[in-house]
Coordinates of C-alpha atoms in Angstrom, one line a residue:
M1069 CA 77.3 22.5 40.0
G1070 CA 76.8 19.0 38.7
K1071 CA 79.2 16.1 38.1
T1072 CA 79.7 13.8 35.1
V1073 CA 78.9 10.1 35.2
R1074 CA 82.7 9.3 35.4
Q1075 CA 83.1 11.6 38.4
V1076 CA 80.0 10.1 40.2
S1077 CA 81.4 6.5 39.5
Q1078 CA 84.8 7.4 41.1
E1079 CA 83.1 9.1 44.0
L1080 CA 80.9 6.1 44.8
G1081 CA 83.5 3.6 43.8
I1082 CA 81.4 1.9 41.3
S1083 CA 81.7 1.5 37.5
K1084 CA 80.2 3.7 35.0
P1085 CA 77.6 1.1 33.8
A1086 CA 76.4 0.6 37.4
V1087 CA 75.9 4.3 37.7
T1088 CA 73.9 4.3 34.4
Q1089 CA 71.9 1.3 35.6
R1090 CA 71.0 3.1 38.8
M1091 CA 69.9 6.1 36.8
N1092 CA 67.7 4.0 34.6
T1093 CA 66.1 2.2 37.5
I1094 CA 65.0 5.4 39.2
K1095 CA 61.9 6.8 37.5
S1096 CA 62.3 10.0 35.6
F1097 CA 65.9 10.4 36.8
R1098 CA 67.3 11.6 33.5
S1099 CA 64.6 14.3 32.9
N1100 CA 64.6 15.6 36.6
Y1101 CA 68.2 15.3 37.7
T1102 CA 70.5 15.5 34.5
H1103 CA 71.4 18.1 31.9
K1104 CA 73.7 17.9 29.0
V1105 CA 76.9 20.1 28.7
G1106 CA 78.8 19.6 25.5
N1107 CA 79.2 15.9 24.9
H1108 CA 78.9 15.0 28.7
L1109 CA 75.8 14.3 30.8
E1110 CA 76.0 16.2 34.2
I1111 CA 74.0 15.0 37.2
N1112 CA 73.0 17.7 39.7
E1113 CA 73.3 17.4 43.5
K1114 CA 69.9 16.0 44.2
G1115 CA 70.6 13.3 41.6
I1116 CA 74.0 12.4 43.2
N1117 CA 72.3 12.1 46.6
L1118 CA 69.7 9.7 45.0
L1119 CA 72.6 7.6 43.4
T1120 CA 74.4 7.6 46.7
N1121 CA 71.5 6.4 48.8
Y1122 CA 70.4 3.9 46.1
G1123 CA 71.0 1.0 48.4
T1124 CA 68.0 1.7 50.5
E1125 CA 64.7 -0.1 50.2
D1126 CA 62.9 2.6 48.5
H1127 CA 64.4 2.3 45.2
R1128 CA 64.6 -1.5 45.4
T1129 CA 60.9 -1.8 46.1
K1130 CA 60.2 0.7 43.6
V1131 CA 62.1 -1.4 41.0
T1132 CA 60.4 -4.5 42.1
N1133 CA 57.1 -2.9 42.0
D1134 CA 57.8 -1.6 38.6
K1135 CA 58.9 -5.1 37.5
E1136 CA 55.7 -6.6 38.9
K1137 CA 53.6 -3.9 37.2
G1138 CA 55.5 -4.7 34.0
N1139 CA 54.7 -8.4 34.5
K1140 CA 51.0 -7.7 35.1
D1141 CA 51.0 -5.4 32.1
N1142 CA 52.8 -8.1 30.1
K1143 CA 50.2 -10.7 31.2
S1144 CA 47.4 -8.3 30.3
N1145 CA 49.2 -7.7 26.9
K1146 CA 49.5 -11.3 26.4
N1147 CA 45.8 -11.9 27.1
S1148 CA 44.8 -8.9 24.9
K1149 CA 47.2 -10.2 22.1
Q1150 CA 45.4 -13.7 22.5
V1151 CA 42.1 -12.1 22.2
D1152 CA 43.2 -10.1 19.2
T1153 CA 44.7 -13.2 17.6
I1154 CA 41.5 -15.1 18.1
Y1155 CA 39.6 -12.2 16.6
L1156 CA 41.8 -12.0 13.7
M1157 CA 41.7 -15.7 13.0
K1158 CA 37.9 -15.6 13.0
Q1159 CA 38.1 -12.6 10.5
I1160 CA 40.5 -14.8 8.4
E1161 CA 38.0 -17.7 8.4
I1162 CA 35.1 -15.4 7.4
K1163 CA 37.3 -13.9 4.6
D1164 CA 38.3 -17.3 3.4
K1165 CA 34.6 -18.4 3.2
Q1166 CA 34.0 -15.2 1.3
I1167 CA 36.9 -15.8 -1.1
D1168 CA 35.6 -19.4 -1.7
N1169 CA 32.1 -18.2 -2.4
L1170 CA 33.5 -15.6 -4.8
Q1171 CA 35.6 -18.3 -6.5
K1172 CA 32.6 -20.6 -6.9
S1173 CA 30.6 -17.7 -8.3
L1174 CA 33.5 -17.0 -10.8
D1175 CA 33.5 -20.7 -11.8
K1176 CA 29.9 -20.7 -12.3
Q1177 CA 30.0 -17.5 -14.4
Q1178 CA 32.9 -18.9 -16.4
I1179 CA 30.8 -21.8 -17.3
L1180 CA 27.9 -19.7 -18.4
L1181 CA 30.2 -17.7 -20.4
D1182 CA 31.6 -20.8 -22.2
Q1183 CA 28.0 -21.9 -22.9
Q1184 CA 27.0 -18.6 -24.3
Q1185 CA 30.1 -18.5 -26.5
Q1186 CA 29.3 -22.1 -27.8
L1187 CA 25.7 -21.1 -28.5
Q1188 CA 27.0 -18.0 -30.3
L1189 CA 29.3 -20.1 -32.5
T1190 CA 26.4 -22.5 -33.3
I1191 CA 24.3 -19.6 -34.3
V1192 CA 27.0 -18.1 -36.6
S1193 CA 27.6 -21.4 -38.3
E1194 CA 23.8 -21.8 -38.7
N1195 CA 23.6 -18.4 -40.2
R1196 CA 26.4 -19.2 -42.6
K1197 CA 24.6 -22.4 -43.7
L1198 CA 21.4 -20.4 -44.2
K1199 CA 23.1 -17.7 -46.3
E1200 CA 24.7 -20.4 -48.5
R1201 CA 21.3 -21.9 -49.0
I1202 CA 19.8 -18.6 -49.8
Q1203 CA 22.5 -17.9 -52.3
K1204 CA 22.1 -21.2 -53.9
L1205 CA 18.2 -20.7 -54.1
S1206 CA 18.6 -17.2 -55.6
G1207 CA 21.2 -18.6 -58.1
L1208 CA 18.5 -21.2 -59.1
I1209 CA 15.9 -18.6 -59.4
E1210 CA 18.0 -16.2 -61.5
T1211 CA 18.9 -19.0 -63.8
S1212 CA 15.3 -20.0 -64.2
K1213 CA 14.3 -16.4 -64.9
P1214 CA 15.6 -16.2 -68.4
V1215 CA 13.8 -19.4 -69.1
N1216 CA 10.6 -18.1 -67.7
K1217 CA 11.0 -14.9 -69.8
Q1218 CA 11.5 -17.0 -72.8
Q1219 CA 8.5 -19.1 -72.0
I1220 CA 6.4 -15.9 -71.4
N1221 CA 7.6 -14.4 -74.7
D1222 CA 6.8 -17.7 -76.4
K1223 CA 3.3 -17.8 -74.8
N1224 CA 2.8 -14.1 -76.0
N1225 CA 3.9 -15.0 -79.5
N1226 CA 1.7 -18.0 -79.5
L1227 CA -1.2 -16.0 -78.3
S1228 CA -0.7 -13.3 -80.8
N1229 CA -0.4 -15.9 -83.5
V1230 CA -3.5 -17.7 -82.3
Y1231 CA -5.4 -14.4 -82.2
R1232 CA -4.2 -13.6 -85.7
S1233 CA -5.1 -17.1 -86.8
S1234 CA -8.4 -16.8 -85.2
D1235 CA -9.0 -13.4 -86.8
N1236 CA -8.1 -14.9 -90.1
K1237 CA -10.3 -17.9 -89.4
N1238 CA -13.2 -15.7 -88.4
T1239 CA -12.8 -13.6 -91.5
N1240 CA -12.6 -16.9 -93.6
D1241 CA -15.4 -18.4 -91.6
K1242 CA -17.6 -15.5 -92.3
H1243 CA -16.9 -15.7 -95.9
T1244 CA -17.5 -19.3 -95.8
Q1245 CA -20.6 -18.9 -93.7
K1246 CA -22.0 -16.4 -96.1
R1247 CA -21.4 -18.8 -98.9
V1248 CA -23.0 -21.5 -97.1
V1249 CA -25.9 -19.5 -96.0
N1250 CA -26.2 -18.3 -99.4
T1251 CA -26.1 -21.6 -100.8
D1252 CA -27.9 -23.6 -98.4
H1253 CA -29.8 -21.9 -95.4
K1254 CA -30.2 -25.1 -93.4
K1255 CA -26.5 -25.9 -93.4
V1256 CA -24.5 -23.7 -91.0
N1257 CA -20.7 -24.3 -90.5
K1258 CA -19.6 -23.0 -87.1
S1259 CA -16.4 -23.5 -85.4
W1260 CA -15.9 -24.4 -81.8
W1261 CA -15.0 -20.9 -80.8
H1262 CA -18.3 -19.4 -82.0
F1263 CA -20.9 -19.5 -79.3
W1264 CA -23.6 -17.7 -81.0

């Protein structure tokens, strides 16, 4: 049957923390030599013997070997940490360059976008000016249309009047010609519009 840490400490004449420290320094002591009973940790007979003989060289060398191993592990961990740190720093530098390139690209694209917007505004204002000119010109054309229609109507009226008057003149001239021909064959009165 096992004993508690308090009982072992009283038996060995050391404090409870000293017993706990010895238990911690011996490799796999808790898993191999202890078990829990209620709220107490009990140590079996083999574990008690190990704790009693703790002062021998085996445990001390084991502890120092473990410490040396730990130091070597710490050095290798430090070296690997330094290598990792160097690698990460290089990665950060590469990422910084990529970010700078992206920022430059964004700046260029922003400039191009601004230029495009300015051109678009210029085109829109020119289109407005052209529309205004077209409206003015169409307004002038529409105001001149009634005058043109009136002129055409006047021309038509004049032509019809001329045509009527020429018809009248033609009939009058025929009568006159007949009279002239009848009276005097040598004298012929022709108007400028008669070509024959």
